[in-house]
Amino acid sequence: MAVSMKNVDPAFQGVGQKVGMDIWRIEDFQPVPLPKSEYGKFYTGDSYIILKTTALKTGAYHYDVHFWLGKSTSQDEAGTAAIKTVELDAALGGRAVQYREVQGHETDMFLSYFKPCIIPVEGGVASGFKKVEAEKFEPRLYVCKGRRVVRVKEVPYSRSSLNHDDVFILDTEFKIYQFNGATSNIQERAKALEVVQYIKDTYHDGKCDVAVIDDGKLVAEADTGEFWSLFGGFAPIGKRVASDDEVGSEITTGKLYIIGEGALNPVDETPLTKGMLESNKCYVLDCGGEVFVWMGRITSLEERKAAGTATEEFLSSQKRPKHTLITRIIQGFETLAFRTNFDSWPLGGATVSEDGRGKVAAMLKQQGVNVKGLLKGGQTKEEIPPLFDTLGKLEMWRINGASKTAVASQDIGKFYSGDCYVVLYTYQGDRKDEYFLCCWFGRHSVKEEQAAASKISTQMANSLKGRPVQACIVEGKEPPEFVGLFQNFFQFKGGLSAGYKKKIQDDGLDDDTYSDSGVALFRVQGTGPHNSKAFQVDLDAESLNSSYCYILQNNASLFIWNGNSSTPQDHQLTVKMAEFLKSGTTPKIVKEGSESANFWNPLGGKKSHPNFRASKEPSKDARLFACSLTKGKLEVAEVFNFTQDDLLSEDVMILDTFTEVFAWVGQNTDSKIKQQAFDIAQKYIERAAALEGLPEDIPMYKVTEGNEPFFFTKYFANWDAVKAAVQGDSFQKRLNILLGRPVQTPEAPKRRTSVDGMDTGFLTKMSPSASRKQPLDSTGATQRAAAMAALSSTLNITSIGDVTRPAIKPIKVKLPSTDILDTLPLKKEVKEGSPGEVILSEPEEGDKVEVMTEDHNVNNDVERVEQSQNGDTVERASSGYISYERLKARSDNPAPGIDPKKRESYLSPEEFVKVFGMESKQFYILPKWKQEMQKRAFDLF
């Protein structure tokens, strides 16, 4: 772009270098930065420019620029805002999408920046209006429209403004009333409550009453009587009459114009193609309700300003509504709404090359602009997802015809390409058992068995009252949360099901099903337990790749081939996979370049092979859509800057993370629509595949409200599990919260009790997240059981449920560590340098128990408390320190009697640091998955 920064307003120098929002108001035809305290307050007589800067997962910044025009702003100020917006884009390197926003007709994206709403204030600064400070509070009446974002408009304070179709808010000095029209929908009522809360907090300091009035319900309530008395008493209200502002322009097929000499000249060629757009020209695409201005990347700043002016004049000459949406786009950053009007437009979103990014950065640097943010875009650190714990129950079935056959426990994790499987994982959630139910489809499986797998999965989900998270997963697209369920994940060629066997027989094909006594080659890849898997490849030397490790099975023998570009972590993982493939067989390790004939012979001889790792697809930010099926046609509305509050109980929402697609189903969704959740998700995927290049075999989930898994909620900041579990429709939920009423939640599960009658549910109750992410190992569980047994026996505890009292007080109890106290259902105060003082829950005055603890590192040679089979507590001496060489899983001289899950705990402090490069205290505060990765790397897993 031929841009001179001297033509760019100084107010825009250096902007866009940090995530967030910047707002300027036009004053005396110049952009003046608005104080942060004024963000969200817009005057009807002013014009504003808003820059929204977001950081993409790729590390680059994304810019959206809006210029907002109040209903009373002058023509000159509106023109200034439009021109200055082009200058702001130039300062950002010509990468922003620019939107014209007219008061009362703002885009959903713009309104999402100022949730729950904006309420423009009469008056203005730059327009010459003066803000009038009211001496007396004047009641105001607002109408609220919108299910996703709320458009709030002040209407005359009169009964004639009310109607049966909309939701209204009457703001009086001491009380706020929400009037729900009889035919208004629940979603609009729920969203309007957010506006009520906003008005209460903003204009009443949170100190006023709130009342809800339902149209048509003339009950003898004080609130209803008060409301109608403010309008002079009750009287019938009329129907809504559409105003001129509500009459929108019909959406039409895009008509293209080229801008020349300040005029728009039609382009008569059809169909429209990307090749028609020349980089040195500007164009207008007229779609009726929305008009796009496309500016070539090498057009000048003055040409871009002129294009905007010509577009405004064109709409005026056509007598289009003043609120017609105008979106200005720079070449290379076209939006989906623009691209869909052209044939043969390459799939995927707009991108900018590293070469182009560098040129823009160099240009800005010459002007003294900080280009740190612009240069972002390198590869980001891999995001390790949270994994399921290992305490759950994992079950797996293979589909045979129309039925399922259980897979033996030793074969769980082995999948065949010609088969379909159903996998159920049951685990302890915060309040109840949770379920993860998956269908896995091999790429060569038959359609009949795919349908049977889906049907069986649905039947299983229904038998569990619809609570399970359901997933449909295609071979090769396994998500981390699925792979992470298995200690080992193997994918074999061929199939074992009746349907696959019949298919290859009917087609006259050779059966290449894997045999544990045959010859086969497997590639092993992954970086941790969340994505590590092995899959069978063609038995040919050309299948090798120097960046990976392979397992070659030759009848009874195994070879492990380590490519020259593979890592030690790859080597450790491959050894583990080989043990799972053929337990008890010692593999021969072969380094690339030192292979023998015995290795090459099964592969058809030595051949050249590649040396590269498969590149990862660039990560993108998740998007949320409200979706519905109307006569088989999918209707989609994007929810921008989404939060948990955007999930309304009457809706089906699609969360698209670009690696997975979730269909979220609200509690109060119509039963027929609930059954269509997977159909809705599938149609969304087909649409996104055609428009944006989304893979058609992307993993697909069905998630029900109140049963959201961690791999769904992680996309929502500050997810509130209690809020998600509240029962009722979206309006009633929000009303109860607003009024401080008790909310109904599902009953907590019955407590599990041991044979001694003691409550064991506290293990998850006290620290649910810890119990899920860092499951108790056998040693930890033993210590906790011992602690409870000691307290129970010594205190003569008969029930740990409501209130438990000790028979004798005070009593000293010896526990293995103060850390154990964190898991007990007791309140504690530990004084530094003194025994811990433990107080029972809800104690009477004086009910105390002194707990003498002996803190120790698990590596120290100290006494450990265990529990015998009859429940008595016993003590045994630890075995002391053991050398690293004897603790390794594949040691030539293994130490007997150790806990294989806690091998590292027997190391001396000095050797622990030598092996792990950190002290044990640092190691044990790491996430569980990191601990396991470290232990795997050093053969201690």
GROMACS .gro file of N, CA and C in nm, residues 105 143 145 153 155 160-166 168 238-249 323:
model
   78
  105HIS      N    1  -2.876  -0.001   1.533
  105HIS     CA    2  -2.862  -0.107   1.432
  105HIS      C    3  -2.721  -0.164   1.434
  143VAL      N    4  -3.718  -0.062   2.553
  143VAL     CA    5  -3.757  -0.187   2.490
  143VAL      C    6  -3.629  -0.266   2.463
  145LYS      N    7  -3.456  -0.600   2.271
  145LYS     CA    8  -3.472  -0.698   2.163
  145LYS      C    9  -3.342  -0.777   2.148
  153LYS      N   10  -3.338   0.023   2.349
  153LYS     CA   11  -3.379   0.151   2.292
  153LYS      C   12  -3.477   0.219   2.386
  155VAL      N   13  -3.785   0.437   2.470
  155VAL     CA   14  -3.911   0.470   2.402
  155VAL      C   15  -3.991   0.564   2.492
  160SER      N   16  -4.886   0.337   2.552
  160SER     CA   17  -4.892   0.308   2.408
  160SER      C   18  -4.762   0.250   2.355
  161SER      N   19  -4.653   0.266   2.430
  161SER     CA   20  -4.525   0.209   2.385
  161SER      C   21  -4.519   0.059   2.410
  162LEU      N   22  -4.600   0.008   2.504
  162LEU     CA   23  -4.598  -0.134   2.538
  162LEU      C   24  -4.668  -0.217   2.431
  163ASN      N   25  -4.625  -0.342   2.417
  163ASN     CA   26  -4.694  -0.435   2.328
  163ASN      C   27  -4.677  -0.577   2.382
  164HIS      N   28  -4.741  -0.672   2.318
  164HIS     CA   29  -4.741  -0.810   2.366
  164HIS      C   30  -4.618  -0.890   2.318
  165ASP      N   31  -4.541  -0.835   2.224
  165ASP     CA   32  -4.435  -0.913   2.160
  165ASP      C   33  -4.296  -0.889   2.218
  166ASP      N   34  -4.277  -0.779   2.285
  166ASP     CA   35  -4.143  -0.742   2.329
  166ASP      C   36  -4.129  -0.744   2.481
  168PHE      N   37  -3.994  -0.510   2.802
  168PHE     CA   38  -3.971  -0.369   2.837
  168PHE      C   39  -3.913  -0.360   2.978
  238GLY      N   40  -5.178  -0.235   2.277
  238GLY     CA   41  -5.194  -0.269   2.137
  238GLY      C   42  -5.087  -0.364   2.086
  239LYS      N   43  -5.097  -0.397   1.958
  239LYS     CA   44  -4.998  -0.481   1.891
  239LYS      C   45  -4.879  -0.397   1.850
  240ARG      N   46  -4.767  -0.464   1.834
  240ARG     CA   47  -4.647  -0.393   1.791
  240ARG      C   48  -4.661  -0.352   1.645
  241VAL      N   49  -4.623  -0.229   1.616
  241VAL     CA   50  -4.622  -0.177   1.480
  241VAL      C   51  -4.477  -0.155   1.440
  242ALA      N   52  -4.435  -0.217   1.330
  242ALA     CA   53  -4.297  -0.204   1.285
  242ALA      C   54  -4.270  -0.060   1.244
  243SER      N   55  -4.159  -0.006   1.296
  243SER     CA   56  -4.119   0.129   1.258
  243SER      C   57  -4.032   0.123   1.134
  244ASP      N   58  -4.004   0.242   1.079
  244ASP     CA   59  -3.918   0.246   0.959
  244ASP      C   60  -3.782   0.188   0.989
  245ASP      N   61  -3.734   0.207   1.114
  245ASP     CA   62  -3.602   0.156   1.149
  245ASP      C   63  -3.598   0.005   1.149
  246GLU      N   64  -3.714  -0.059   1.173
  246GLU     CA   65  -3.717  -0.205   1.182
  246GLU      C   66  -3.730  -0.272   1.047
  247VAL      N   67  -3.764  -0.198   0.945
  247VAL     CA   68  -3.780  -0.254   0.812
  247VAL      C   69  -3.643  -0.262   0.747
  248GLY      N   70  -3.591  -0.383   0.733
  248GLY     CA   71  -3.457  -0.400   0.678
  248GLY      C   72  -3.460  -0.419   0.528
  249SER      N   73  -3.344  -0.404   0.468
  249SER     CA   74  -3.332  -0.425   0.324
  249SER      C   75  -3.325  -0.573   0.294
  323HIS      N   76  -2.911   0.314   0.812
  323HIS     CA   77  -2.842   0.216   0.895
  323HIS      C   78  -2.789   0.097   0.815
   0.00000   0.00000   0.00000
